[in-house]
Amino acid sequence: MEAKKMIKTLKQYQLAITLIQRQARIAVIVRETTIPRELIKATYKEILGRSGSSGPIKESIRGLTHNMKRYKEATLFAKIFRAIEAENIHGDIHNVIQAFDFFKISLPSGSLDFTTAWLVARDLRNKKLLLTECGHCYAAVLIILGSEKSLDRCCVCKTAL
């Protein structure tokens, strides 16, 4: 029994390191692992040579709609994430990591950070975001449900949704 507990703990530490390498916020790492906050902070500084971003996680991604570039990047990430979730139904943080890594390969100049990607994945799973497609040009469209700030036009062809 003790060996199983040690393996689980080791996996949590490996996950924390993976998230630190992607510069996730401290709060995301704490939420996804069982590792104490102070140890995560120390490990963050050891690995990246600087302190990690702390503070609470945003409860909404409505701010994405204020910047079209960020909105388009979040939409691309959402499309990649949905494809990975369709293939790998575990629904855990590893799907977010895989989608984020593929996003960075697909768009190396992209400025979408891991924490925002994590928020998009969380809101897609919680059905606060809807990934659909434009009926005119078939581009992916990310809609924030229950928000007046959500886009009402396709960001590619400008057709009303």
PDB file of N, CA, C and O in Angstrom, residues 59-118:
ATOM      1  N   GLU A  59     -12.218  33.871 -12.612  1.00  0.00           N
ATOM      2  CA  GLU A  59     -13.435  33.070 -12.658  1.00  0.00           C
ATOM      3  C   GLU A  59     -14.108  33.146 -14.031  1.00  0.00           C
ATOM      4  O   GLU A  59     -15.000  32.387 -14.319  1.00  0.00           O
ATOM      5  N   SER A  60     -13.675  34.087 -14.856  1.00  0.00           N
ATOM      6  CA  SER A  60     -14.290  34.249 -16.171  1.00  0.00           C
ATOM      7  C   SER A  60     -13.214  34.595 -17.192  1.00  0.00           C
ATOM      8  O   SER A  60     -12.215  35.212 -16.871  1.00  0.00           O
ATOM      9  N   ILE A  61     -13.459  34.197 -18.426  1.00  0.00           N
ATOM     10  CA  ILE A  61     -12.529  34.574 -19.495  1.00  0.00           C
ATOM     11  C   ILE A  61     -13.142  35.637 -20.400  1.00  0.00           C
ATOM     12  O   ILE A  61     -12.732  35.803 -21.530  1.00  0.00           O
ATOM     13  N   ARG A  62     -14.080  36.389 -19.877  1.00  0.00           N
ATOM     14  CA  ARG A  62     -14.732  37.435 -20.677  1.00  0.00           C
ATOM     15  C   ARG A  62     -13.731  38.428 -21.251  1.00  0.00           C
ATOM     16  O   ARG A  62     -13.965  39.025 -22.281  1.00  0.00           O
ATOM     17  N   GLY A  63     -12.618  38.616 -20.575  1.00  0.00           N
ATOM     18  CA  GLY A  63     -11.603  39.540 -21.054  1.00  0.00           C
ATOM     19  C   GLY A  63     -11.037  39.162 -22.416  1.00  0.00           C
ATOM     20  O   GLY A  63     -10.487  40.007 -23.117  1.00  0.00           O
ATOM     21  N   LEU A  64     -11.188  37.914 -22.806  1.00  0.00           N
ATOM     22  CA  LEU A  64     -10.698  37.491 -24.120  1.00  0.00           C
ATOM     23  C   LEU A  64     -11.386  38.228 -25.257  1.00  0.00           C
ATOM     24  O   LEU A  64     -10.806  38.417 -26.317  1.00  0.00           O
ATOM     25  N   THR A  65     -12.613  38.639 -25.041  1.00  0.00           N
ATOM     26  CA  THR A  65     -13.371  39.274 -26.126  1.00  0.00           C
ATOM     27  C   THR A  65     -12.912  40.710 -26.377  1.00  0.00           C
ATOM     28  O   THR A  65     -13.313  41.313 -27.366  1.00  0.00           O
ATOM     29  N   HIS A  66     -12.062  41.255 -25.510  1.00  0.00           N
ATOM     30  CA  HIS A  66     -11.578  42.621 -25.692  1.00  0.00           C
ATOM     31  C   HIS A  66     -10.406  42.693 -26.669  1.00  0.00           C
ATOM     32  O   HIS A  66     -10.063  43.773 -27.136  1.00  0.00           O
ATOM     33  N   ASN A  67      -9.804  41.571 -26.954  1.00  0.00           N
ATOM     34  CA  ASN A  67      -8.622  41.538 -27.808  1.00  0.00           C
ATOM     35  C   ASN A  67      -8.823  40.435 -28.844  1.00  0.00           C
ATOM     36  O   ASN A  67      -8.838  39.250 -28.501  1.00  0.00           O
ATOM     37  N   MET A  68      -8.970  40.806 -30.107  1.00  0.00           N
ATOM     38  CA  MET A  68      -9.291  39.837 -31.155  1.00  0.00           C
ATOM     39  C   MET A  68      -8.199  38.785 -31.328  1.00  0.00           C
ATOM     40  O   MET A  68      -8.488  37.611 -31.550  1.00  0.00           O
ATOM     41  N   LYS A  69      -6.949  39.185 -31.198  1.00  0.00           N
ATOM     42  CA  LYS A  69      -5.846  38.219 -31.338  1.00  0.00           C
ATOM     43  C   LYS A  69      -5.941  37.156 -30.253  1.00  0.00           C
ATOM     44  O   LYS A  69      -5.857  35.959 -30.530  1.00  0.00           O
ATOM     45  N   ARG A  70      -6.155  37.576 -29.013  1.00  0.00           N
ATOM     46  CA  ARG A  70      -6.285  36.611 -27.902  1.00  0.00           C
ATOM     47  C   ARG A  70      -7.522  35.733 -28.080  1.00  0.00           C
ATOM     48  O   ARG A  70      -7.498  34.546 -27.784  1.00  0.00           O
ATOM     49  N   TYR A  71      -8.599  36.327 -28.551  1.00  0.00           N
ATOM     50  CA  TYR A  71      -9.828  35.578 -28.783  1.00  0.00           C
ATOM     51  C   TYR A  71      -9.609  34.498 -29.848  1.00  0.00           C
ATOM     52  O   TYR A  71     -10.022  33.350 -29.685  1.00  0.00           O
ATOM     53  N   LYS A  72      -8.939  34.854 -30.928  1.00  0.00           N
ATOM     54  CA  LYS A  72      -8.672  33.882 -31.992  1.00  0.00           C
ATOM     55  C   LYS A  72      -7.748  32.775 -31.501  1.00  0.00           C
ATOM     56  O   LYS A  72      -7.928  31.604 -31.834  1.00  0.00           O
ATOM     57  N   GLU A  73      -6.751  33.142 -30.697  1.00  0.00           N
ATOM     58  CA  GLU A  73      -5.847  32.130 -30.148  1.00  0.00           C
ATOM     59  C   GLU A  73      -6.601  31.193 -29.202  1.00  0.00           C
ATOM     60  O   GLU A  73      -6.389  29.977 -29.236  1.00  0.00           O
ATOM     61  N   ALA A  74      -7.481  31.737 -28.388  1.00  0.00           N
ATOM     62  CA  ALA A  74      -8.278  30.907 -27.479  1.00  0.00           C
ATOM     63  C   ALA A  74      -9.193  29.972 -28.277  1.00  0.00           C
ATOM     64  O   ALA A  74      -9.395  28.815 -27.895  1.00  0.00           O
ATOM     65  N   THR A  75      -9.712  30.460 -29.388  1.00  0.00           N
ATOM     66  CA  THR A  75     -10.565  29.638 -30.246  1.00  0.00           C
ATOM     67  C   THR A  75      -9.761  28.498 -30.861  1.00  0.00           C
ATOM     68  O   THR A  75     -10.227  27.354 -30.892  1.00  0.00           O
ATOM     69  N   LEU A  76      -8.558  28.794 -31.333  1.00  0.00           N
ATOM     70  CA  LEU A  76      -7.698  27.740 -31.879  1.00  0.00           C
ATOM     71  C   LEU A  76      -7.382  26.714 -30.805  1.00  0.00           C
ATOM     72  O   LEU A  76      -7.472  25.504 -31.037  1.00  0.00           O
ATOM     73  N   PHE A  77      -7.026  27.182 -29.602  1.00  0.00           N
ATOM     74  CA  PHE A  77      -6.751  26.241 -28.517  1.00  0.00           C
ATOM     75  C   PHE A  77      -7.986  25.381 -28.235  1.00  0.00           C
ATOM     76  O   PHE A  77      -7.880  24.164 -28.059  1.00  0.00           O
ATOM     77  N   ALA A  78      -9.165  26.000 -28.175  1.00  0.00           N
ATOM     78  CA  ALA A  78     -10.399  25.268 -27.885  1.00  0.00           C
ATOM     79  C   ALA A  78     -10.645  24.182 -28.931  1.00  0.00           C
ATOM     80  O   ALA A  78     -11.061  23.067 -28.594  1.00  0.00           O
ATOM     81  N   LYS A  79     -10.380  24.502 -30.178  1.00  0.00           N
ATOM     82  CA  LYS A  79     -10.565  23.527 -31.267  1.00  0.00           C
ATOM     83  C   LYS A  79      -9.613  22.340 -31.073  1.00  0.00           C
ATOM     84  O   LYS A  79     -10.019  21.181 -31.192  1.00  0.00           O
ATOM     85  N   ILE A  80      -8.356  22.627 -30.771  1.00  0.00           N
ATOM     86  CA  ILE A  80      -7.371  21.570 -30.532  1.00  0.00           C
ATOM     87  C   ILE A  80      -7.765  20.753 -29.302  1.00  0.00           C
ATOM     88  O   ILE A  80      -7.732  19.519 -29.319  1.00  0.00           O
ATOM     89  N   PHE A  81      -8.162  21.444 -28.240  1.00  0.00           N
ATOM     90  CA  PHE A  81      -8.544  20.768 -27.000  1.00  0.00           C
ATOM     91  C   PHE A  81      -9.723  19.829 -27.224  1.00  0.00           C
ATOM     92  O   PHE A  81      -9.712  18.695 -26.762  1.00  0.00           O
ATOM     93  N   ARG A  82     -10.737  20.292 -27.930  1.00  0.00           N
ATOM     94  CA  ARG A  82     -11.909  19.449 -28.200  1.00  0.00           C
ATOM     95  C   ARG A  82     -11.515  18.196 -28.989  1.00  0.00           C
ATOM     96  O   ARG A  82     -12.029  17.108 -28.729  1.00  0.00           O
ATOM     97  N   ALA A  83     -10.607  18.344 -29.945  1.00  0.00           N
ATOM     98  CA  ALA A  83     -10.154  17.188 -30.725  1.00  0.00           C
ATOM     99  C   ALA A  83      -9.436  16.178 -29.829  1.00  0.00           C
ATOM    100  O   ALA A  83      -9.655  14.966 -29.937  1.00  0.00           O
ATOM    101  N   ILE A  84      -8.614  16.667 -28.925  1.00  0.00           N
ATOM    102  CA  ILE A  84      -7.897  15.781 -28.000  1.00  0.00           C
ATOM    103  C   ILE A  84      -8.873  15.134 -27.026  1.00  0.00           C
ATOM    104  O   ILE A  84      -8.771  13.936 -26.741  1.00  0.00           O
ATOM    105  N   GLU A  85      -9.820  15.899 -26.512  1.00  0.00           N
ATOM    106  CA  GLU A  85     -10.815  15.339 -25.587  1.00  0.00           C
ATOM    107  C   GLU A  85     -11.649  14.254 -26.269  1.00  0.00           C
ATOM    108  O   GLU A  85     -12.028  13.279 -25.621  1.00  0.00           O
ATOM    109  N   ALA A  86     -11.923  14.406 -27.566  1.00  0.00           N
ATOM    110  CA  ALA A  86     -12.703  13.397 -28.286  1.00  0.00           C
ATOM    111  C   ALA A  86     -11.943  12.081 -28.385  1.00  0.00           C
ATOM    112  O   ALA A  86     -12.551  11.006 -28.399  1.00  0.00           O
ATOM    113  N   GLU A  87     -10.615  12.147 -28.466  1.00  0.00           N
ATOM    114  CA  GLU A  87      -9.782  10.952 -28.580  1.00  0.00           C
ATOM    115  C   GLU A  87      -9.427  10.357 -27.231  1.00  0.00           C
ATOM    116  O   GLU A  87      -9.199   9.169 -27.106  1.00  0.00           O
ATOM    117  N   ASN A  88      -9.310  11.204 -26.201  1.00  0.00           N
ATOM    118  CA  ASN A  88      -8.841  10.782 -24.894  1.00  0.00           C
ATOM    119  C   ASN A  88      -9.859  11.235 -23.859  1.00  0.00           C
ATOM    120  O   ASN A  88      -9.812  12.362 -23.388  1.00  0.00           O
ATOM    121  N   ILE A  89     -10.750  10.360 -23.491  1.00  0.00           N
ATOM    122  CA  ILE A  89     -11.893  10.756 -22.670  1.00  0.00           C
ATOM    123  C   ILE A  89     -11.609  10.827 -21.169  1.00  0.00           C
ATOM    124  O   ILE A  89     -12.520  10.963 -20.373  1.00  0.00           O
ATOM    125  N   HIS A  90     -10.343  10.763 -20.764  1.00  0.00           N
ATOM    126  CA  HIS A  90     -10.028  10.838 -19.335  1.00  0.00           C
ATOM    127  C   HIS A  90     -10.440  12.187 -18.746  1.00  0.00           C
ATOM    128  O   HIS A  90     -10.780  12.269 -17.584  1.00  0.00           O
ATOM    129  N   GLY A  91     -10.382  13.248 -19.529  1.00  0.00           N
ATOM    130  CA  GLY A  91     -10.841  14.553 -19.084  1.00  0.00           C
ATOM    131  C   GLY A  91      -9.993  15.169 -17.996  1.00  0.00           C
ATOM    132  O   GLY A  91     -10.484  15.938 -17.192  1.00  0.00           O
ATOM    133  N   ASP A  92      -8.737  14.853 -17.982  1.00  0.00           N
ATOM    134  CA  ASP A  92      -7.896  15.393 -16.916  1.00  0.00           C
ATOM    135  C   ASP A  92      -6.940  16.456 -17.444  1.00  0.00           C
ATOM    136  O   ASP A  92      -6.982  16.839 -18.612  1.00  0.00           O
ATOM    137  N   ILE A  93      -6.090  16.913 -16.583  1.00  0.00           N
ATOM    138  CA  ILE A  93      -5.143  17.988 -16.899  1.00  0.00           C
ATOM    139  C   ILE A  93      -4.206  17.607 -18.043  1.00  0.00           C
ATOM    140  O   ILE A  93      -3.745  18.471 -18.775  1.00  0.00           O
ATOM    141  N   HIS A  94      -3.959  16.324 -18.218  1.00  0.00           N
ATOM    142  CA  HIS A  94      -3.046  15.904 -19.286  1.00  0.00           C
ATOM    143  C   HIS A  94      -3.593  16.243 -20.672  1.00  0.00           C
ATOM    144  O   HIS A  94      -2.822  16.517 -21.595  1.00  0.00           O
ATOM    145  N   ASN A  95      -4.916  16.258 -20.823  1.00  0.00           N
ATOM    146  CA  ASN A  95      -5.511  16.694 -22.096  1.00  0.00           C
ATOM    147  C   ASN A  95      -5.233  18.173 -22.341  1.00  0.00           C
ATOM    148  O   ASN A  95      -4.968  18.590 -23.469  1.00  0.00           O
ATOM    149  N   VAL A  96      -5.292  18.973 -21.286  1.00  0.00           N
ATOM    150  CA  VAL A  96      -5.014  20.408 -21.415  1.00  0.00           C
ATOM    151  C   VAL A  96      -3.546  20.617 -21.779  1.00  0.00           C
ATOM    152  O   VAL A  96      -3.233  21.424 -22.656  1.00  0.00           O
ATOM    153  N   ILE A  97      -2.663  19.892 -21.127  1.00  0.00           N
ATOM    154  CA  ILE A  97      -1.220  20.001 -21.414  1.00  0.00           C
ATOM    155  C   ILE A  97      -0.944  19.624 -22.863  1.00  0.00           C
ATOM    156  O   ILE A  97      -0.238  20.340 -23.581  1.00  0.00           O
ATOM    157  N   GLN A  98      -1.506  18.508 -23.302  1.00  0.00           N
ATOM    158  CA  GLN A  98      -1.289  18.053 -24.678  1.00  0.00           C
ATOM    159  C   GLN A  98      -1.828  19.074 -25.685  1.00  0.00           C
ATOM    160  O   GLN A  98      -1.164  19.404 -26.667  1.00  0.00           O
ATOM    161  N   ALA A  99      -3.009  19.605 -25.430  1.00  0.00           N
ATOM    162  CA  ALA A  99      -3.594  20.599 -26.334  1.00  0.00           C
ATOM    163  C   ALA A  99      -2.764  21.876 -26.341  1.00  0.00           C
ATOM    164  O   ALA A  99      -2.527  22.471 -27.404  1.00  0.00           O
ATOM    165  N   PHE A 100      -2.291  22.302 -25.177  1.00  0.00           N
ATOM    166  CA  PHE A 100      -1.471  23.509 -25.094  1.00  0.00           C
ATOM    167  C   PHE A 100      -0.152  23.320 -25.851  1.00  0.00           C
ATOM    168  O   PHE A 100       0.263  24.202 -26.602  1.00  0.00           O
ATOM    169  N   ASP A 101       0.476  22.172 -25.681  1.00  0.00           N
ATOM    170  CA  ASP A 101       1.728  21.900 -26.388  1.00  0.00           C
ATOM    171  C   ASP A 101       1.507  21.895 -27.902  1.00  0.00           C
ATOM    172  O   ASP A 101       2.299  22.457 -28.656  1.00  0.00           O
ATOM    173  N   PHE A 102       0.417  21.284 -28.338  1.00  0.00           N
ATOM    174  CA  PHE A 102       0.124  21.264 -29.769  1.00  0.00           C
ATOM    175  C   PHE A 102      -0.192  22.664 -30.280  1.00  0.00           C
ATOM    176  O   PHE A 102       0.217  23.050 -31.370  1.00  0.00           O
ATOM    177  N   PHE A 103      -0.903  23.457 -29.470  1.00  0.00           N
ATOM    178  CA  PHE A 103      -1.178  24.848 -29.823  1.00  0.00           C
ATOM    179  C   PHE A 103       0.133  25.602 -30.034  1.00  0.00           C
ATOM    180  O   PHE A 103       0.290  26.329 -31.017  1.00  0.00           O
ATOM    181  N   LYS A 104       1.085  25.455 -29.117  1.00  0.00           N
ATOM    182  CA  LYS A 104       2.372  26.159 -29.213  1.00  0.00           C
ATOM    183  C   LYS A 104       3.171  25.711 -30.436  1.00  0.00           C
ATOM    184  O   LYS A 104       3.867  26.520 -31.045  1.00  0.00           O
ATOM    185  N   ILE A 105       3.049  24.447 -30.805  1.00  0.00           N
ATOM    186  CA  ILE A 105       3.709  23.958 -32.021  1.00  0.00           C
ATOM    187  C   ILE A 105       3.019  24.551 -33.254  1.00  0.00           C
ATOM    188  O   ILE A 105       3.677  24.964 -34.199  1.00  0.00           O
ATOM    189  N   SER A 106       1.697  24.607 -33.212  1.00  0.00           N
ATOM    190  CA  SER A 106       0.915  25.107 -34.345  1.00  0.00           C
ATOM    191  C   SER A 106       1.066  26.611 -34.541  1.00  0.00           C
ATOM    192  O   SER A 106       1.036  27.103 -35.669  1.00  0.00           O
ATOM    193  N   LEU A 107       1.218  27.337 -33.440  1.00  0.00           N
ATOM    194  CA  LEU A 107       1.314  28.791 -33.495  1.00  0.00           C
ATOM    195  C   LEU A 107       2.405  29.266 -32.529  1.00  0.00           C
ATOM    196  O   LEU A 107       2.113  29.764 -31.453  1.00  0.00           O
ATOM    197  N   PRO A 108       3.672  29.080 -32.911  1.00  0.00           N
ATOM    198  CA  PRO A 108       4.774  29.423 -32.001  1.00  0.00           C
ATOM    199  C   PRO A 108       4.776  30.886 -31.563  1.00  0.00           C
ATOM    200  O   PRO A 108       5.241  31.207 -30.473  1.00  0.00           O
ATOM    201  N   SER A 109       4.249  31.764 -32.386  1.00  0.00           N
ATOM    202  CA  SER A 109       4.232  33.188 -32.043  1.00  0.00           C
ATOM    203  C   SER A 109       3.035  33.555 -31.156  1.00  0.00           C
ATOM    204  O   SER A 109       2.904  34.702 -30.739  1.00  0.00           O
ATOM    205  N   GLY A 110       2.182  32.584 -30.866  1.00  0.00           N
ATOM    206  CA  GLY A 110       0.993  32.850 -30.073  1.00  0.00           C
ATOM    207  C   GLY A 110       1.324  33.294 -28.662  1.00  0.00           C
ATOM    208  O   GLY A 110       2.312  32.858 -28.076  1.00  0.00           O
ATOM    209  N   SER A 111       0.485  34.158 -28.126  1.00  0.00           N
ATOM    210  CA  SER A 111       0.732  34.683 -26.785  1.00  0.00           C
ATOM    211  C   SER A 111      -0.184  34.058 -25.731  1.00  0.00           C
ATOM    212  O   SER A 111      -0.135  34.451 -24.571  1.00  0.00           O
ATOM    213  N   LEU A 112      -1.002  33.095 -26.120  1.00  0.00           N
ATOM    214  CA  LEU A 112      -1.886  32.424 -25.170  1.00  0.00           C
ATOM    215  C   LEU A 112      -1.037  31.708 -24.122  1.00  0.00           C
ATOM    216  O   LEU A 112      -0.168  30.917 -24.454  1.00  0.00           O
ATOM    217  N   ASP A 113      -1.288  32.021 -22.852  1.00  0.00           N
ATOM    218  CA  ASP A 113      -0.515  31.387 -21.780  1.00  0.00           C
ATOM    219  C   ASP A 113      -1.254  30.142 -21.284  1.00  0.00           C
ATOM    220  O   ASP A 113      -2.440  29.947 -21.557  1.00  0.00           O
ATOM    221  N   PHE A 114      -0.536  29.309 -20.545  1.00  0.00           N
ATOM    222  CA  PHE A 114      -1.117  28.048 -20.096  1.00  0.00           C
ATOM    223  C   PHE A 114      -2.333  28.265 -19.207  1.00  0.00           C
ATOM    224  O   PHE A 114      -3.322  27.552 -19.330  1.00  0.00           O
ATOM    225  N   THR A 115      -2.277  29.229 -18.324  1.00  0.00           N
ATOM    226  CA  THR A 115      -3.397  29.433 -17.409  1.00  0.00           C
ATOM    227  C   THR A 115      -4.661  29.813 -18.166  1.00  0.00           C
ATOM    228  O   THR A 115      -5.750  29.315 -17.858  1.00  0.00           O
ATOM    229  N   THR A 116      -4.554  30.655 -19.176  1.00  0.00           N
ATOM    230  CA  THR A 116      -5.729  30.998 -19.986  1.00  0.00           C
ATOM    231  C   THR A 116      -6.230  29.765 -20.722  1.00  0.00           C
ATOM    232  O   THR A 116      -7.438  29.530 -20.796  1.00  0.00           O
ATOM    233  N   ALA A 117      -5.311  28.957 -21.240  1.00  0.00           N
ATOM    234  CA  ALA A 117      -5.703  27.706 -21.904  1.00  0.00           C
ATOM    235  C   ALA A 117      -6.443  26.796 -20.920  1.00  0.00           C
ATOM    236  O   ALA A 117      -7.474  26.203 -21.256  1.00  0.00           O
ATOM    237  N   TRP A 118      -5.934  26.726 -19.702  1.00  0.00           N
ATOM    238  CA  TRP A 118      -6.571  25.909 -18.668  1.00  0.00           C
ATOM    239  C   TRP A 118      -7.983  26.418 -18.383  1.00  0.00           C
ATOM    240  O   TRP A 118      -8.922  25.634 -18.229  1.00  0.00           O
TER     241      TRP A 118
END
